[in-house]
Amino acid sequence: SRYYREVLPGEIVKISRYDVQTLDVVPRPEGDPSAFCIFEYVYFARPDSIFEGQMVYSVRKRCGEQLAVEAPVEADLVSTVPESATPAALGYAQKCGLPYVEVLCKNRYVGRTFIQPNMRLRQLGVAKKFGVLSDNFKGKRVVIIDDSIVRGNTISPIIKLLRESGAKEVHIRVASPPIRFPCYMGINIPTKEELIANRPEFHDLANYIGADSVVYLSVEGLVSSVQESIKARQANEDSLKSQKSRVGKIGHCIACLTGEYPVELEW
């Protein structure tokens, strides 16, 4: 019978035509907590992926719920830019007691925007990438949930599109904290200067992108959304006096958000 699970940090696995064997699990020095990339949960992973015993979709939904607690707003409906932030938008809407309504639909016949050679073409590409479901939001106050705002280019033409199509207000809520620092662990994050969180425009971001308001999820809110069910499961295992060896303290790499790297940089 086939089964799939995560390879544990430090685990050496032998895969042969007959079976899959764990040869060894190398322990972490001084029992340091693991440093699993928190942005896998926010952005990179497929929603049906399972990391650390939890489904990415569920974590994203919790981030949306936490965002609703931290940054509620007077509005008529909650939506998203299809479709990576949908779980967070559903979590936000349910927690706020607002309807989740689609305001944009994807145009399947447009290529990828990020490979366009210049900014103007990228922004045009973004606007062409979506159809507007204007009947759903005309004259209404809209909250758009995004999973992350990295450079700030992509969201501006979308807000403009919604306003031109009759949205009364457009509030942006971001289901992750601002990225401020480079990643030295293999994730391709733009340079510090390109990150909107490090630019002077960030101090008046709502005005810069044309929104009525913009609020990001706090670092603490993200960490608690990610770790909540891991802690509950560990507590449950402890109460069952599980004989299995504990994997170790819970830890996640949040260096791109805080600048505190899990290993010392050697330059």
CSV table of C-alpha atoms in Angstrom, one decimal:
chain,number,residue,atom,x,y,z
A,1,SER,CA,0.0,0.0,0.0
A,2,ARG,CA,1.3,3.5,-0.9
A,3,TYR,CA,1.3,6.3,1.6
A,4,TYR,CA,2.7,9.8,1.6
A,5,ARG,CA,4.0,11.9,4.4
A,6,GLU,CA,6.5,14.7,5.0
A,7,VAL,CA,10.1,13.8,5.2
A,8,LEU,CA,11.1,15.0,8.7
A,9,PRO,CA,13.9,17.6,9.2
A,10,GLY,CA,17.1,15.7,9.2
A,11,GLU,CA,15.5,12.4,8.0
A,12,ILE,CA,17.5,10.2,5.6
A,13,VAL,CA,15.1,8.2,3.5
A,14,LYS,CA,16.0,5.3,1.2
A,15,ILE,CA,13.6,4.7,-1.7
A,16,SER,CA,14.0,1.5,-3.6
A,17,ARG,CA,11.7,-0.4,-6.0
A,18,TYR,CA,10.5,-2.5,-3.1
A,19,ASP,CA,9.9,0.0,-0.3
A,20,VAL,CA,10.6,3.3,1.4
A,21,GLN,CA,12.8,3.1,4.5
A,22,THR,CA,13.9,5.7,7.1
A,23,LEU,CA,17.6,5.1,7.7
A,24,ASP,CA,18.1,7.7,10.3
A,25,VAL,CA,16.8,11.1,11.7
A,26,VAL,CA,19.7,13.4,12.4
A,27,PRO,CA,18.9,15.4,15.6
A,28,ARG,CA,19.2,19.1,15.6
A,29,PRO,CA,22.1,20.6,17.5
A,30,GLU,CA,21.2,21.6,21.1
A,31,GLY,CA,17.5,20.7,20.4
A,32,ASP,CA,17.0,23.9,18.5
A,33,PRO,CA,13.4,24.4,17.2
A,34,SER,CA,12.8,23.7,13.5
A,35,ALA,CA,12.7,26.6,11.1
A,36,PHE,CA,10.1,25.6,8.5
A,37,CYS,CA,9.4,28.4,6.0
A,38,ILE,CA,6.3,30.2,7.1
A,39,PHE,CA,5.7,31.5,3.6
A,40,GLU,CA,5.0,28.0,2.4
A,41,TYR,CA,1.8,28.3,4.3
A,42,VAL,CA,1.0,31.9,3.2
A,43,TYR,CA,1.8,31.7,-0.5
A,44,PHE,CA,3.9,29.0,-2.1
A,45,ALA,CA,2.3,25.7,-1.3
A,46,ARG,CA,-0.8,24.2,-2.9
A,47,PRO,CA,-3.8,24.5,-0.6
A,48,ASP,CA,-4.2,20.7,-0.3
A,49,SER,CA,-0.6,20.3,0.9
A,50,ILE,CA,-0.1,18.9,4.4
A,51,PHE,CA,2.8,20.2,6.4
A,52,GLU,CA,3.4,19.5,10.1
A,53,GLY,CA,0.2,17.5,10.2
A,54,GLN,CA,-2.1,20.3,9.0
A,55,MET,CA,-3.6,21.3,5.7
A,56,VAL,CA,-2.4,24.5,4.1
A,57,TYR,CA,-6.0,25.5,3.2
A,58,SER,CA,-7.0,25.3,6.9
A,59,VAL,CA,-4.0,27.5,8.0
A,60,ARG,CA,-4.9,30.1,5.3
A,61,LYS,CA,-8.5,30.1,6.5
A,62,ARG,CA,-7.3,30.7,10.1
A,63,CYS,CA,-5.1,33.6,8.9
A,64,GLY,CA,-8.3,35.2,7.4
A,65,GLU,CA,-10.2,34.7,10.7
A,66,GLN,CA,-7.3,36.3,12.6
A,67,LEU,CA,-7.2,39.2,10.2
A,68,ALA,CA,-10.9,39.8,10.8
A,69,VAL,CA,-10.2,40.0,14.6
A,70,GLU,CA,-7.2,42.4,14.0
A,71,ALA,CA,-8.6,44.5,11.2
A,72,PRO,CA,-12.4,44.6,10.9
A,73,VAL,CA,-14.0,47.3,8.7
A,74,GLU,CA,-17.5,48.6,8.0
A,75,ALA,CA,-18.3,47.0,4.6
A,76,ASP,CA,-21.0,45.2,2.6
A,77,LEU,CA,-19.1,42.2,1.2
A,78,VAL,CA,-15.7,40.4,1.3
A,79,SER,CA,-14.0,39.1,-1.8
A,80,THR,CA,-10.6,38.3,-3.3
A,81,VAL,CA,-8.4,38.4,-6.4
A,82,PRO,CA,-8.9,34.8,-7.7
A,83,GLU,CA,-7.9,32.6,-6.3
A,84,SER,CA,-4.9,32.1,-4.1
A,85,ALA,CA,-6.4,34.1,-1.2
A,86,THR,CA,-9.8,32.5,-1.3
A,87,PRO,CA,-9.4,30.4,1.9
A,88,ALA,CA,-8.3,33.6,3.8
A,89,ALA,CA,-11.2,35.6,2.3
A,90,LEU,CA,-13.7,32.9,3.4
A,91,GLY,CA,-12.3,32.9,6.9
A,92,TYR,CA,-12.4,36.7,7.1
A,93,ALA,CA,-16.0,36.8,5.8
A,94,GLN,CA,-17.3,34.1,8.2
A,95,LYS,CA,-15.6,35.8,11.2
A,96,CYS,CA,-17.0,39.2,10.3
A,97,GLY,CA,-20.5,37.9,9.4
A,98,LEU,CA,-20.2,39.4,5.9
A,99,PRO,CA,-21.1,37.7,2.6
A,100,TYR,CA,-18.3,36.3,0.5
A,101,VAL,CA,-19.0,37.4,-3.1
A,102,GLU,CA,-17.0,37.1,-6.2
A,103,VAL,CA,-16.1,40.4,-7.8
A,104,LEU,CA,-13.6,39.2,-10.4
A,105,CYS,CA,-13.4,36.2,-12.6
A,106,LYS,CA,-10.2,34.9,-14.3
A,107,ASN,CA,-9.8,35.4,-18.0
A,108,ARG,CA,-8.2,32.1,-19.0
A,109,TYR,CA,-6.7,33.4,-22.3
A,110,VAL,CA,-4.1,35.8,-20.9
A,111,GLY,CA,-0.5,34.8,-20.3
A,112,ARG,CA,1.5,35.2,-17.0
A,113,THR,CA,1.8,38.9,-16.0
A,114,PHE,CA,5.2,38.7,-14.2
A,115,ILE,CA,7.1,37.8,-17.3
A,116,GLN,CA,6.0,40.9,-19.2
A,117,PRO,CA,9.1,43.0,-20.0
A,118,ASN,CA,8.0,46.2,-18.3
A,119,MET,CA,5.8,47.6,-15.6
A,120,ARG,CA,3.2,49.2,-17.9
A,121,LEU,CA,2.7,45.9,-19.8
A,122,ARG,CA,2.5,44.0,-16.4
A,123,GLN,CA,-0.2,46.3,-15.1
A,124,LEU,CA,-2.1,46.1,-18.4
A,125,GLY,CA,-1.7,42.4,-18.2
A,126,VAL,CA,-3.2,42.4,-14.7
A,127,ALA,CA,-6.3,44.3,-15.8
A,128,LYS,CA,-6.8,42.1,-18.8
A,129,LYS,CA,-6.4,39.0,-16.7
A,130,PHE,CA,-9.7,39.5,-15.0
A,131,GLY,CA,-13.3,40.0,-15.9
A,132,VAL,CA,-15.4,42.3,-13.7
A,133,LEU,CA,-18.6,40.9,-12.1
A,134,SER,CA,-20.0,44.4,-11.6
A,135,ASP,CA,-23.5,43.4,-10.7
A,136,ASN,CA,-22.2,41.8,-7.5
A,137,PHE,CA,-20.7,45.0,-6.0
A,138,LYS,CA,-22.0,48.1,-7.7
A,139,GLY,CA,-22.6,50.9,-5.1
A,140,LYS,CA,-21.2,48.6,-2.3
A,141,ARG,CA,-18.2,48.8,0.1
A,142,VAL,CA,-15.9,46.0,-0.8
A,143,VAL,CA,-13.1,44.3,1.3
A,144,ILE,CA,-10.5,42.6,-0.9
A,145,ILE,CA,-8.4,40.0,0.9
A,146,ASP,CA,-5.0,39.4,-0.7
A,147,ASP,CA,-2.4,36.8,0.5
A,148,SER,CA,0.5,39.1,0.2
A,149,ILE,CA,1.5,42.5,-1.3
A,150,VAL,CA,5.1,42.3,-2.3
A,151,ARG,CA,5.9,45.1,-4.8
A,152,GLY,CA,2.4,46.8,-4.8
A,153,ASN,CA,2.2,46.8,-8.6
A,154,THR,CA,-0.5,44.1,-9.1
A,155,ILE,CA,-3.1,45.4,-6.7
A,156,SER,CA,-3.3,49.0,-8.0
A,157,PRO,CA,-4.9,48.3,-11.4
A,158,ILE,CA,-7.4,45.9,-9.8
A,159,ILE,CA,-8.6,48.6,-7.3
A,160,LYS,CA,-8.9,51.0,-10.2
A,161,LEU,CA,-10.9,48.4,-12.2
A,162,LEU,CA,-13.3,47.9,-9.2
A,163,ARG,CA,-13.8,51.6,-8.7
A,164,GLU,CA,-14.4,52.2,-12.4
A,165,SER,CA,-17.0,49.4,-12.3
A,166,GLY,CA,-19.0,50.9,-9.5
A,167,ALA,CA,-17.4,49.9,-6.1
A,168,LYS,CA,-18.2,52.6,-3.5
A,169,GLU,CA,-15.2,51.8,-1.3
A,170,VAL,CA,-12.3,49.3,-1.7
A,171,HIS,CA,-10.6,48.2,1.5
A,172,ILE,CA,-7.5,45.9,1.2
A,173,ARG,CA,-6.7,43.4,3.9
A,174,VAL,CA,-3.6,41.3,3.6
A,175,ALA,CA,-3.5,37.8,5.2
A,176,SER,CA,0.2,38.0,5.9
A,177,PRO,CA,2.7,40.5,7.3
A,178,PRO,CA,4.7,42.8,5.1
A,179,ILE,CA,7.9,41.2,3.6
A,180,ARG,CA,10.9,43.4,4.5
A,181,PHE,CA,14.0,41.3,4.3
A,182,PRO,CA,15.7,39.1,1.7
A,183,CYS,CA,15.6,35.3,2.0
A,184,TYR,CA,18.9,33.5,2.1
A,185,MET,CA,17.3,30.1,2.3
A,186,GLY,CA,16.4,29.7,-1.3
A,187,ILE,CA,13.2,31.6,-1.8
A,188,ASN,CA,13.4,34.1,-4.6
A,189,ILE,CA,12.2,37.3,-2.8
A,190,PRO,CA,12.8,40.7,-4.7
A,191,THR,CA,15.6,43.0,-3.5
A,192,LYS,CA,15.1,45.1,-0.4
A,193,GLU,CA,14.6,48.2,-2.5
A,194,GLU,CA,11.8,46.6,-4.6
A,195,LEU,CA,9.8,45.5,-1.6
A,196,ILE,CA,7.0,48.0,-1.0
A,197,ALA,CA,7.3,47.7,2.8
A,198,ASN,CA,10.8,49.3,2.6
A,199,ARG,CA,9.8,52.1,0.2
A,200,PRO,CA,8.6,55.6,1.3
A,201,GLU,CA,5.2,54.9,-0.3
A,202,PHE,CA,4.5,52.3,2.4
A,203,HIS,CA,3.8,55.1,4.9
A,204,ASP,CA,0.7,56.0,2.9
A,205,LEU,CA,0.2,52.7,1.1
A,206,ALA,CA,-3.6,53.1,0.8
A,207,ASN,CA,-3.2,56.3,-1.1
A,208,TYR,CA,-0.4,54.9,-3.2
A,209,ILE,CA,-2.4,51.9,-4.4
A,210,GLY,CA,-5.7,53.8,-4.5
A,211,ALA,CA,-7.5,51.9,-1.6
A,212,ASP,CA,-9.7,53.4,1.2
A,213,SER,CA,-7.6,51.4,3.7
A,214,VAL,CA,-4.9,48.8,3.9
A,215,VAL,CA,-4.1,46.6,6.9
A,216,TYR,CA,-1.7,43.6,7.0
A,217,LEU,CA,-1.9,40.6,9.4
A,218,SER,CA,0.5,41.0,12.3
A,219,VAL,CA,3.6,38.7,12.6
A,220,GLU,CA,2.1,37.3,15.9
A,221,GLY,CA,-1.2,36.7,14.2
A,222,LEU,CA,0.4,34.7,11.4
A,223,VAL,CA,2.5,32.7,13.8
A,224,SER,CA,-0.4,31.9,16.1
A,225,SER,CA,-2.6,30.9,13.0
A,226,VAL,CA,0.2,28.5,11.8
A,227,GLN,CA,1.0,27.0,15.2
A,228,GLU,CA,-2.4,26.7,16.9
A,229,SER,CA,-3.3,23.2,15.7
A,230,ILE,CA,0.3,22.0,16.0
A,231,LYS,CA,0.3,23.0,19.7
A,232,ALA,CA,-3.1,21.4,20.2
A,233,ARG,CA,-1.9,18.1,18.6
A,234,GLN,CA,1.3,18.1,20.7
A,235,ALA,CA,-0.7,18.7,23.9
A,236,ASN,CA,-3.0,15.9,22.9
A,237,GLU,CA,-0.1,13.5,22.3
A,238,ASP,CA,1.4,14.5,25.6
A,239,SER,CA,-1.8,13.8,27.4
A,240,LEU,CA,-2.0,10.4,25.8
A,241,LYS,CA,1.5,9.8,27.2
A,242,SER,CA,2.7,9.0,23.7
A,243,GLN,CA,5.8,6.8,23.7
A,244,LYS,CA,6.9,8.3,20.3
A,245,SER,CA,9.8,10.7,20.6
A,246,ARG,CA,8.7,14.3,20.3
A,247,VAL,CA,9.9,16.0,17.1
A,248,GLY,CA,11.1,19.0,19.2
A,249,LYS,CA,10.0,22.5,19.9
A,250,ILE,CA,7.8,24.2,17.3
A,251,GLY,CA,9.6,26.8,15.2
A,252,HIS,CA,9.2,28.6,11.9
A,253,CYS,CA,11.4,30.8,9.8
A,254,ILE,CA,10.0,34.3,9.8
A,255,ALA,CA,13.3,36.0,8.7
A,256,CYS,CA,11.7,37.7,5.6
A,257,LEU,CA,9.3,39.4,8.0
A,258,THR,CA,11.5,40.3,11.0
A,259,GLY,CA,15.1,40.0,9.7
A,260,GLU,CA,15.9,37.4,12.4
A,261,TYR,CA,17.5,34.5,10.6
A,262,PRO,CA,17.5,31.0,12.0
A,263,VAL,CA,21.2,30.5,11.3
A,264,GLU,CA,24.0,33.0,11.5
A,265,LEU,CA,24.9,34.6,8.2
A,266,GLU,CA,28.5,34.1,7.3
A,267,TRP,CA,29.3,37.4,5.6
